[in-house]
Amino acid sequence: MKKFFISLWLLVGAMFLAHSQTVTIKDNDTGELLEMATLMSESPRAFTTTNQKGQADVSAFAGSNKIEIRLLGYKTKSISYQQLQETGNIVHLKQTNLDLDQVVVSASRRQQKSENIPSKITVISAKEAAFLNPQTAADLLSLSGKVYIQKSQQGGGSPMIRGFATNRLLYSVDGVRMNTAIFRGGNLQNVINLDPFAIGKTEVLFGPGSVIYGSDAIGGVMSFQTLTPQFSLTDKPMVSGKAVTRFSTANNEKTAHLDVNAGWKKWAMVLSISSWDNDHLRQGSHGPEDYIKSIYVQRQDSIDRIITQDDPLLQIPSAYSQKNIMQKVRFKPNEKWDFQYGFHYSETSPYGRYDRNNRYRKGTLRYAEWFYGPQKWMMNNLSVNHSGNNLLYDDLTLRLAVQSFEESRIDRALNNNKRRVNTEKVAAYSVNLDFTKLPGLRNKLFYGLEYIFDDVTSTGEVTDISTGKKSKGASRYPDATWSSLAAYLSDEFSVSDKFTALAGIRFNQYVIDADFSQNLDFYPLPFSDARLNKSSVTGSIGGVFRPAETWIISANIGTAFRSPNVDDIGKVFDSEAGGVTVPNPDLKAEYASNFDLGLAKTFGQTLKIDVAGYYTILENAMVKRNFQLGGRDSILYDGMLSQVQAIQNAAVAHVYGVQLGVELQLPAGFSLSSDLNYQYGEEELDDGSSSPSRHAPPMYGITRLNFRTNRLHLQFYAAYMAERKFEDLPFDEKAKVELYAKDANGNNYAPAWYTLNIKAEVNLSETFTLSTGIENLADKRYRPYSSGISAPGRNFIFSLRAYF
């Protein structure tokens, strides 16, 4: 009987401990509590992350023989549940940048080990983002050294990945597709809707991602995972957060941010609020004179007057402001169910498109005004996760999202009283149902369904600013709907402990209905409506071979597609002087075929080399070509006889390149890293000849020298880009005078450039962290390739963060 009671008490105690086990993850050298460390177990299947206090509930891991603990910048550690208890539930991780494995979600919208994925993926942690101090999400991507950013104005940033950009890249926020039916082939600014302070982790998947994400995922996928509400691990409520203030001199940036997390046992919520105020951007003092525009237009006494700037290095107009708010609520009634609701809202002020304000006609500025109206984005999304462990699935995720987008363009020619306003609104609805099933020890199936519906409303208005009288104007788009219905299946199969194969297939049906009737009074369109109803099939197959813990060799063959959207079939706009783009409803999807080969190798705890090569063929490419409208090759647009052009399936494009990363650990807290990106693209022209691809920038990269101690992190880095000569410019770029400098022959070209920069971060206490930096130390005047605005000149950054 005595033995029975002893056994009973041991059992009760074990049950109690299993429901109250909290692990704490710390830095091995500094003792710093590590937030966002991931813990993963295959048997039992369990996954969790640490909160701001470095803590996580591991009761679901009871009995596990292998718990893998990962955090970017630290060496992965494997430990059993029993060993975890023997350490007193405290685990120390060692700092390293040489680890080959981490947990990612961008490949399948679920947690996966990167060592099992044949595609290249890069991760930017919240800690790294805080150190780099980017002003926008576009700047965050750029500072990674692996994504190129084009800018037409300060309030923007259009990513380029592996020779593709804009609507050939996919944006995902918390697993929800951000691309809409009016994502255009020209440069996009939507990434600035995202708040860098509210992003918990950023992942970039390079290469095709259409099997999981559908249309547009040709060059890559940018997956942004925002802050997740954290529960309390005790009976007391947990409140934590941070406050940030920042000032930068190049644009007199004044930024403030606050986020607060409140957690209980089953409920948690997080609130994030950010505000930015940016003045006109000042470019550097030393560089091409062609980038200086020392005049701008100001309306005085009902007359457009040309004003000479006091400071010719200011880029006027480029000032803008922005506000973001995010609220998330999470409810987890038990270990099987997890509900999350998220609300996101972003709004900018109106902001000038600097390159258009730099266009000339008849010896003077062409426009008195050219700016974007407030850019607005709102998303409501609900995600439901269930661990079923049944015949149909082991894990299920349902995502329901409603998004609204609003953007507008306002322009007025110099000394012209007619102001045009084009406003576009998109209501985007999406449903994603994703399943995970483990039919055997070596097999993992991912499958799911997706439905998307975009409702586009477009209006045009003309205002006589002298009288205030308003009249109807031509809209940029037809009123239209775009929908997509898809099913996919992907299989991850562990052939052996050293080799993992991954294959997938997706079927996609897409439909467009467009009504052009509102524009028949303005353009001689030979049709009043259009309808597309077509399908697409894409797939991929690849493998990862790990001959040793220090080697990873991967290869992947995949296809991707981009279905025509409303921007492709229905847009009317002036893309260049003397040309006007008109609707073309007779389009079909473009297809990309891609081959990837990657190699990563570590040499002890000293050196890591990561290289990836790729080759992509894009067929049926939708490109702009000369066209006829109602039998006419020219029409009157904005008072000018303009060549008619339209988007057509008229080209084949080829892109190839290499991405190289090197990381070197040095003695005494020093480390050196470098990222280099070379890409070259060609696309077919109307006459059968070829031209360099517009979205394949010159070779670019970043090299960093780091120094770390317990409280101090210093980084000296150089960012650089190679020259793009006139003869190597894309055909359409050669005539864009406002974008480029002049070579010795007076032709447009993009000069090579480099900048020297320094960043520093010091932990003043457990509460306060001071971040400073000087960007562009030499005050270089430079303009990244294809950009319409120069980069900042010498820029001093001061930021203070408070954690609580």
Coordinates of N, CA and C in Angstrom, one line a residue, residues 197-381:
F197 N 8.6 48.0 -37.3 CA 8.6 47.8 -35.9 C 7.6 46.7 -35.5
A198 N 6.6 46.4 -36.3 CA 5.6 45.4 -36.0 C 5.9 44.1 -36.6
I199 N 7.0 43.9 -37.3 CA 7.4 42.7 -38.0 C 8.2 41.9 -37.1
G200 N 7.8 40.7 -36.8 CA 8.5 39.8 -35.9 C 9.7 39.1 -36.6
K201 N 9.4 38.7 -37.9 CA 10.4 38.1 -38.7 C 10.1 38.3 -40.2
T202 N 11.1 38.5 -41.0 CA 11.0 38.6 -42.4 C 11.7 37.5 -43.1
E203 N 11.1 36.8 -44.1 CA 11.7 35.8 -44.8 C 11.6 36.1 -46.3
V204 N 12.6 35.8 -47.1 CA 12.6 35.9 -48.5 C 12.9 34.6 -49.1
L205 N 12.0 34.0 -49.8 CA 12.2 32.8 -50.6 C 12.5 33.2 -52.0
F206 N 13.7 32.7 -52.5 CA 14.2 33.1 -53.8 C 13.7 32.0 -54.8
G207 N 13.2 32.5 -55.9 CA 12.8 31.5 -57.0 C 11.3 31.3 -56.9
P208 N 10.8 30.4 -57.8 CA 9.3 30.2 -57.9 C 8.7 29.7 -56.6
G209 N 7.5 30.2 -56.3 CA 6.7 29.8 -55.2 C 5.3 29.6 -55.5
S210 N 5.0 29.3 -56.8 CA 3.6 29.3 -57.2 C 2.8 28.1 -56.7
V211 N 3.5 27.0 -56.4 CA 2.8 25.8 -55.9 C 2.0 26.1 -54.6
I212 N 2.6 26.9 -53.7 CA 1.9 27.3 -52.5 C 1.2 28.6 -52.6
Y213 N 1.8 29.6 -53.3 CA 1.2 30.9 -53.3 C 0.5 31.3 -54.6
G214 N 0.5 30.5 -55.7 CA -0.2 30.8 -56.9 C 0.4 31.9 -57.8
S215 N -0.5 32.7 -58.4 CA 0.0 33.6 -59.4 C 0.9 34.7 -58.8
D216 N 1.9 35.1 -59.6 CA 2.8 36.2 -59.3 C 4.1 35.7 -58.6
A217 N 4.1 34.5 -58.1 CA 5.3 34.1 -57.3 C 6.4 33.5 -58.3
I218 N 6.9 34.3 -59.1 CA 7.9 33.9 -60.1 C 9.3 34.1 -59.7
G219 N 9.7 35.3 -59.3 CA 11.0 35.6 -58.8 C 11.3 35.3 -57.4
G220 N 10.2 35.3 -56.6 CA 10.4 35.1 -55.2 C 9.2 35.4 -54.4
V221 N 9.3 35.1 -53.1 CA 8.2 35.4 -52.1 C 8.8 36.1 -50.9
M222 N 8.2 37.3 -50.6 CA 8.5 38.0 -49.4 C 7.5 37.8 -48.3
S223 N 7.8 37.1 -47.3 CA 6.9 36.7 -46.2 C 7.2 37.5 -45.0
F224 N 6.2 38.3 -44.6 CA 6.3 39.1 -43.4 C 5.4 38.6 -42.3
Q225 N 6.0 38.2 -41.1 CA 5.3 37.7 -40.0 C 5.3 38.7 -38.9
T226 N 4.1 39.3 -38.6 CA 4.0 40.3 -37.7 C 4.0 39.8 -36.2
L227 N 4.1 40.7 -35.3 CA 4.2 40.3 -33.9 C 3.0 39.4 -33.5
T228 N 3.3 38.3 -32.7 CA 2.3 37.4 -32.2 C 2.0 37.6 -30.8
P229 N 0.8 37.7 -30.4 CA 0.5 37.8 -28.9 C 1.0 36.7 -28.1
Q230 N 1.7 37.0 -27.0 CA 2.3 36.0 -26.1 C 1.5 35.8 -24.8
F231 N 1.3 34.5 -24.5 CA 0.6 34.2 -23.3 C 1.5 34.4 -22.0
S232 N 0.8 34.5 -20.9 CA 1.5 34.4 -19.6 C 1.7 32.9 -19.3
L233 N 2.9 32.6 -18.7 CA 3.2 31.2 -18.4 C 3.0 31.0 -16.9
T234 N 2.4 32.0 -16.2 CA 2.1 31.8 -14.8 C 0.6 32.2 -14.6
D235 N 0.1 32.2 -13.4 CA -1.2 32.6 -13.1 C -1.4 34.1 -13.1
K236 N -0.3 34.9 -13.1 CA -0.4 36.3 -13.2 C -0.3 36.8 -14.6
P237 N -1.0 37.9 -14.9 CA -1.0 38.5 -16.3 C 0.4 39.0 -16.6
M238 N 0.8 38.9 -17.8 CA 2.2 39.3 -18.3 C 2.0 40.5 -19.2
V239 N 2.6 41.6 -18.9 CA 2.6 42.8 -19.7 C 4.0 43.1 -20.1
S240 N 4.2 43.3 -21.4 CA 5.6 43.6 -21.9 C 5.4 44.5 -23.1
G241 N 6.5 45.1 -23.6 CA 6.5 45.9 -24.8 C 7.7 46.7 -25.0
K242 N 7.6 47.6 -25.9 CA 8.8 48.5 -26.1 C 8.3 49.8 -26.7
A243 N 9.0 50.9 -26.4 CA 8.8 52.2 -27.0 C 10.1 52.6 -27.7
V244 N 9.9 53.2 -28.9 CA 11.1 53.6 -29.7 C 10.9 55.1 -30.2
T245 N 11.9 55.8 -30.2 CA 11.9 57.1 -30.8 C 13.2 57.2 -31.6
R246 N 13.1 57.9 -32.8 CA 14.2 58.0 -33.7 C 14.2 59.3 -34.5
F247 N 15.4 59.8 -34.7 CA 15.6 61.0 -35.5 C 16.8 60.8 -36.5
S248 N 16.5 61.2 -37.8 CA 17.6 61.1 -38.8 C 17.7 62.4 -39.5
T249 N 18.9 62.8 -39.9 CA 19.2 64.1 -40.4 C 18.9 64.3 -41.9
A250 N 19.1 63.3 -42.7 CA 19.0 63.4 -44.1 C 17.6 63.9 -44.6
N251 N 16.6 63.5 -43.8 CA 15.2 63.9 -44.2 C 14.5 64.4 -42.9
N252 N 15.3 64.8 -41.9 CA 14.7 65.3 -40.6 C 13.6 64.3 -40.2
E253 N 13.9 63.0 -40.3 CA 12.9 62.0 -39.8 C 12.6 62.1 -38.3
K254 N 11.3 62.1 -38.0 CA 10.9 62.0 -36.6 C 9.9 60.8 -36.5
T255 N 10.4 59.8 -35.8 CA 9.6 58.6 -35.7 C 9.4 58.2 -34.3
A256 N 8.2 57.7 -34.0 CA 7.8 57.2 -32.7 C 7.0 55.9 -32.8
H257 N 7.3 55.0 -31.9 CA 6.6 53.7 -31.9 C 6.4 53.2 -30.5
L258 N 5.2 52.4 -30.4 CA 4.9 51.8 -29.1 C 4.2 50.5 -29.4
D259 N 4.7 49.4 -28.8 CA 3.9 48.2 -28.8 C 3.8 47.6 -27.4
V260 N 2.6 47.0 -27.1 CA 2.3 46.5 -25.8 C 1.7 45.1 -25.9
N261 N 2.2 44.1 -25.2 CA 1.6 42.8 -25.2 C 1.1 42.5 -23.8
A262 N -0.2 42.1 -23.8 CA -0.8 41.7 -22.5 C -1.2 40.2 -22.6
G263 N -0.8 39.4 -21.7 CA -1.0 37.9 -21.9 C -1.6 37.3 -20.6
W264 N -2.5 36.4 -20.7 CA -3.0 35.6 -19.6 C -2.8 34.2 -20.0
K265 N -3.4 33.2 -19.3 CA -3.2 31.8 -19.6 C -3.7 31.4 -20.9
K266 N -4.9 31.9 -21.3 CA -5.5 31.5 -22.5 C -5.8 32.6 -23.5
W267 N -5.7 33.8 -23.0 CA -5.9 35.0 -23.9 C -4.7 35.8 -23.9
A268 N -4.5 36.5 -25.1 CA -3.3 37.4 -25.2 C -3.7 38.4 -26.3
M269 N -3.1 39.6 -26.2 CA -3.3 40.6 -27.2 C -2.0 41.5 -27.3
V270 N -1.8 42.0 -28.5 CA -0.7 42.9 -28.7 C -1.2 44.1 -29.5
L271 N -0.8 45.3 -29.2 CA -1.1 46.5 -29.8 C 0.2 47.2 -30.3
S272 N 0.2 47.6 -31.6 CA 1.4 48.3 -32.1 C 0.9 49.6 -32.8
I273 N 1.6 50.7 -32.5 CA 1.3 52.0 -33.1 C 2.6 52.7 -33.5
S274 N 2.7 53.2 -34.7 CA 3.9 53.8 -35.2 C 3.5 55.1 -36.0
S275 N 4.4 56.1 -35.9 CA 4.2 57.3 -36.7 C 5.5 57.8 -37.2
W276 N 5.5 58.2 -38.5 CA 6.7 58.7 -39.2 C 6.4 60.1 -39.7
D277 N 7.4 61.0 -39.7 CA 7.3 62.3 -40.3 C 8.6 62.6 -41.0
N278 N 8.6 62.6 -42.3 CA 9.8 62.8 -43.1 C 9.8 64.0 -44.0
D279 N 10.8 64.9 -43.8 CA 10.9 66.1 -44.7 C 11.5 65.7 -46.0
H280 N 11.6 66.7 -46.9 CA 12.3 66.5 -48.2 C 13.6 65.9 -48.0
L281 N 14.0 64.9 -48.9 CA 15.2 64.2 -48.7 C 16.4 64.9 -49.4
R282 N 17.5 65.0 -48.6 CA 18.7 65.7 -49.1 C 19.6 64.6 -49.6
Q283 N 20.1 64.9 -50.9 CA 21.1 64.0 -51.5 C 22.5 64.4 -51.1
G284 N 23.5 63.6 -51.5 CA 24.9 63.9 -51.2 C 25.5 65.0 -51.9
S285 N 26.6 65.5 -51.4 CA 27.3 66.7 -52.0 C 28.3 66.3 -53.1
H286 N 28.7 65.1 -53.2 CA 29.7 64.7 -54.2 C 29.2 63.6 -55.1
G287 N 29.0 64.0 -56.4 CA 28.5 63.1 -57.4 C 28.1 63.8 -58.6
P288 N 27.4 63.0 -59.5 CA 27.0 63.6 -60.8 C 26.1 64.8 -60.6
E289 N 26.4 65.9 -61.4 CA 25.5 67.1 -61.3 C 24.2 66.8 -62.0
D290 N 24.1 65.8 -62.8 CA 22.8 65.5 -63.5 C 21.7 65.2 -62.5
Y291 N 22.0 64.8 -61.3 CA 21.0 64.4 -60.4 C 20.4 65.6 -59.6
I292 N 21.0 66.8 -59.8 CA 20.5 67.9 -59.1 C 19.4 68.6 -59.9
K293 N 18.3 68.8 -59.3 CA 17.2 69.6 -59.8 C 16.9 70.7 -58.8
S294 N 17.4 71.9 -59.1 CA 17.4 72.9 -58.1 C 16.2 73.8 -58.1
I295 N 15.2 73.4 -58.9 CA 13.9 74.2 -59.1 C 12.7 73.3 -58.8
Y296 N 11.7 74.0 -58.4 CA 10.4 73.3 -58.3 C 9.3 74.3 -58.6
V297 N 8.0 73.8 -58.7 CA 6.9 74.7 -59.0 C 6.1 75.0 -57.7
Q298 N 5.7 76.2 -57.6 CA 4.9 76.6 -56.5 C 3.8 77.5 -57.0
R299 N 2.5 77.3 -56.6 CA 1.4 78.1 -57.0 C 1.3 79.4 -56.2
Q300 N 1.4 80.5 -56.8 CA 1.4 81.8 -56.2 C 0.5 82.8 -56.9
D301 N -0.5 83.3 -56.2 CA -1.4 84.3 -56.9 C -2.1 83.7 -58.1
S302 N -2.5 82.4 -58.1 CA -3.1 81.7 -59.2 C -2.2 81.6 -60.4
I303 N -0.9 81.6 -60.2 CA 0.0 81.4 -61.3 C 1.1 80.4 -60.8
D304 N 1.4 79.5 -61.7 CA 2.5 78.6 -61.5 C 3.8 79.3 -61.6
R305 N 4.6 79.3 -60.6 CA 5.9 80.0 -60.6 C 7.0 78.9 -60.4
I306 N 8.1 79.1 -61.1 CA 9.3 78.3 -60.9 C 10.2 78.9 -59.8
I307 N 10.4 78.1 -58.8 CA 11.1 78.6 -57.6 C 12.5 77.9 -57.6
T308 N 13.5 78.7 -57.3 CA 14.9 78.2 -57.2 C 15.1 77.9 -55.7
Q309 N 15.6 76.7 -55.4 CA 15.8 76.2 -54.1 C 16.9 76.9 -53.4
D310 N 16.8 77.2 -52.1 CA 17.9 77.7 -51.3 C 19.0 76.6 -51.2
D311 N 18.6 75.4 -51.0 CA 19.5 74.3 -51.0 C 19.3 73.4 -52.2
P312 N 20.1 73.4 -53.2 CA 19.9 72.6 -54.4 C 20.0 71.1 -54.2
L313 N 20.5 70.7 -53.0 CA 20.6 69.2 -52.8 C 19.3 68.6 -52.2
L314 N 18.4 69.5 -51.8 CA 17.1 69.0 -51.4 C 16.3 68.5 -52.6
Q315 N 15.6 67.4 -52.5 CA 14.8 66.8 -53.6 C 13.4 67.1 -53.3
I316 N 12.9 68.2 -53.9 CA 11.5 68.7 -53.7 C 10.7 68.4 -54.9
P317 N 9.5 67.8 -54.8 CA 8.8 67.3 -53.5 C 9.1 65.9 -53.2
S318 N 9.5 65.6 -52.0 CA 9.7 64.2 -51.5 C 9.2 64.0 -50.1
A319 N 8.8 65.0 -49.4 CA 8.3 64.8 -48.0 C 7.1 64.0 -47.9
Y320 N 6.9 63.2 -46.8 CA 5.7 62.5 -46.6 C 5.7 62.1 -45.1
S321 N 4.5 61.7 -44.7 CA 4.3 61.1 -43.3 C 3.5 59.8 -43.4
Q322 N 3.5 59.1 -42.3 CA 2.8 57.8 -42.3 C 2.4 57.4 -40.9
K323 N 1.3 56.7 -40.8 CA 0.8 56.2 -39.5 C 0.4 54.7 -39.7
N324 N 0.8 53.9 -38.8 CA 0.4 52.5 -38.8 C -0.2 52.1 -37.4
I325 N -1.2 51.2 -37.4 CA -1.7 50.6 -36.2 C -2.0 49.1 -36.4
M326 N -1.7 48.3 -35.5 CA -2.0 46.9 -35.5 C -2.5 46.4 -34.2
Q327 N -3.6 45.6 -34.2 CA -4.1 45.1 -33.0 C -4.4 43.6 -33.3
K328 N -3.8 42.7 -32.4 CA -4.0 41.3 -32.5 C -4.6 40.7 -31.2
V329 N -5.5 39.8 -31.3 CA -6.1 39.1 -30.2 C -5.9 37.6 -30.4
R330 N -5.5 36.9 -29.4 CA -5.2 35.4 -29.5 C -5.9 34.7 -28.4
F331 N -6.6 33.6 -28.7 CA -7.3 32.7 -27.8 C -6.8 31.3 -28.0
K332 N -6.3 30.6 -27.0 CA -5.9 29.2 -27.0 C -6.5 28.5 -25.9
P333 N -7.7 27.9 -26.2 CA -8.5 27.2 -25.1 C -7.8 26.0 -24.6
N334 N -7.0 25.3 -25.5 CA -6.3 24.1 -25.1 C -5.1 23.9 -26.1
E335 N -4.4 22.8 -26.0 CA -3.3 22.6 -26.8 C -3.6 22.3 -28.3
K336 N -4.9 22.0 -28.5 CA -5.3 21.6 -29.9 C -5.8 22.8 -30.7
W337 N -6.3 23.8 -30.1 CA -6.9 24.9 -30.8 C -6.1 26.2 -30.6
D338 N -6.0 27.1 -31.6 CA -5.3 28.4 -31.5 C -6.0 29.3 -32.4
F339 N -6.7 30.4 -31.9 CA -7.4 31.4 -32.7 C -6.6 32.7 -32.6
Q340 N -6.5 33.3 -33.8 CA -5.8 34.7 -33.8 C -6.6 35.6 -34.7
Y341 N -6.9 36.8 -34.2 CA -7.6 37.8 -35.1 C -6.6 39.0 -35.1
G342 N -6.4 39.5 -36.4 CA -5.5 40.6 -36.6 C -6.1 41.8 -37.3
F343 N -5.9 43.0 -36.9 CA -6.3 44.2 -37.6 C -5.1 45.0 -37.9
H344 N -5.0 45.4 -39.2 CA -3.8 46.2 -39.6 C -4.4 47.4 -40.4
Y345 N -3.8 48.6 -40.1 CA -4.2 49.8 -40.8 C -2.9 50.6 -41.1
S346 N -2.8 51.1 -42.3 CA -1.7 52.0 -42.7 C -2.2 53.1 -43.6
E347 N -1.7 54.3 -43.4 CA -2.1 55.4 -44.2 C -0.9 56.4 -44.3
T348 N -0.6 56.8 -45.5 CA 0.4 57.8 -45.8 C -0.3 59.1 -46.1
S349 N 0.5 60.2 -46.0 CA 0.1 61.5 -46.5 C 0.2 61.4 -48.0
P350 N -0.3 62.4 -48.7 CA 0.1 62.6 -50.1 C 1.6 62.8 -50.2
Y351 N 2.2 62.2 -51.3 CA 3.6 62.4 -51.5 C 3.9 62.5 -53.0
G352 N 4.9 63.4 -53.2 CA 5.3 63.7 -54.6 C 6.0 62.5 -55.3
R353 N 5.7 62.3 -56.5 CA 6.5 61.3 -57.3 C 7.7 62.1 -57.9
Y354 N 8.8 62.0 -57.3 CA 9.9 62.9 -57.7 C 10.4 62.8 -59.1
D355 N 10.4 61.6 -59.7 CA 10.9 61.5 -61.1 C 10.0 62.2 -62.1
R356 N 8.7 62.1 -61.8 CA 7.7 62.8 -62.7 C 7.8 64.3 -62.6
N357 N 8.1 64.8 -61.4 CA 8.3 66.2 -61.2 C 9.6 66.7 -61.8
N358 N 10.4 65.8 -62.3 CA 11.7 66.1 -62.8 C 11.6 66.0 -64.4
R359 N 10.5 65.9 -64.9 CA 10.3 65.8 -66.4 C 10.2 67.2 -67.0
Y360 N 10.8 67.4 -68.2 CA 10.8 68.7 -68.8 C 10.1 68.5 -70.2
R361 N 9.5 69.7 -70.6 CA 8.9 69.8 -71.9 C 9.0 71.2 -72.4
K362 N 9.5 71.4 -73.6 CA 9.7 72.7 -74.2 C 10.6 73.6 -73.3
G363 N 11.7 73.0 -72.7 CA 12.7 73.8 -72.0 C 12.3 74.1 -70.6
T364 N 11.2 73.6 -70.1 CA 10.8 73.9 -68.7 C 10.1 72.7 -68.1
L365 N 9.9 72.8 -66.8 CA 9.2 71.6 -66.1 C 7.9 71.3 -66.8
R366 N 7.6 70.0 -67.0 CA 6.4 69.6 -67.6 C 5.2 69.7 -66.7
Y367 N 5.4 69.4 -65.4 CA 4.3 69.3 -64.5 C 4.4 70.4 -63.4
A368 N 3.2 70.9 -63.1 CA 3.1 71.8 -61.9 C 2.9 70.9 -60.7
E369 N 2.2 69.8 -60.9 CA 1.9 68.8 -59.8 C 2.0 67.4 -60.3
W370 N 2.6 66.5 -59.6 CA 2.4 65.1 -59.8 C 2.7 64.4 -58.5
F371 N 1.7 63.9 -57.9 CA 1.9 63.3 -56.6 C 0.8 62.2 -56.4
Y372 N 1.1 61.3 -55.5 CA 0.2 60.2 -55.1 C -0.6 60.8 -53.9
G373 N -1.9 60.4 -54.0 CA -2.8 60.7 -52.8 C -2.4 59.8 -51.7
P374 N -3.1 59.9 -50.6 CA -2.8 59.0 -49.5 C -3.0 57.5 -49.9
Q375 N -2.0 56.7 -49.5 CA -2.0 55.3 -49.8 C -2.5 54.6 -48.5
K376 N -3.6 53.9 -48.7 CA -4.3 53.3 -47.5 C -4.3 51.8 -47.7
W377 N -4.1 51.1 -46.6 CA -4.3 49.6 -46.5 C -4.9 49.2 -45.2
M378 N -5.9 48.4 -45.3 CA -6.5 47.8 -44.1 C -6.7 46.3 -44.3
M379 N -6.4 45.5 -43.2 CA -6.6 44.1 -43.3 C -7.2 43.6 -42.0
N380 N -8.3 42.9 -42.1 CA -8.8 42.1 -41.0 C -8.6 40.6 -41.3
N381 N -8.0 39.9 -40.5 CA -7.7 38.5 -40.8 C -7.9 37.6 -39.5

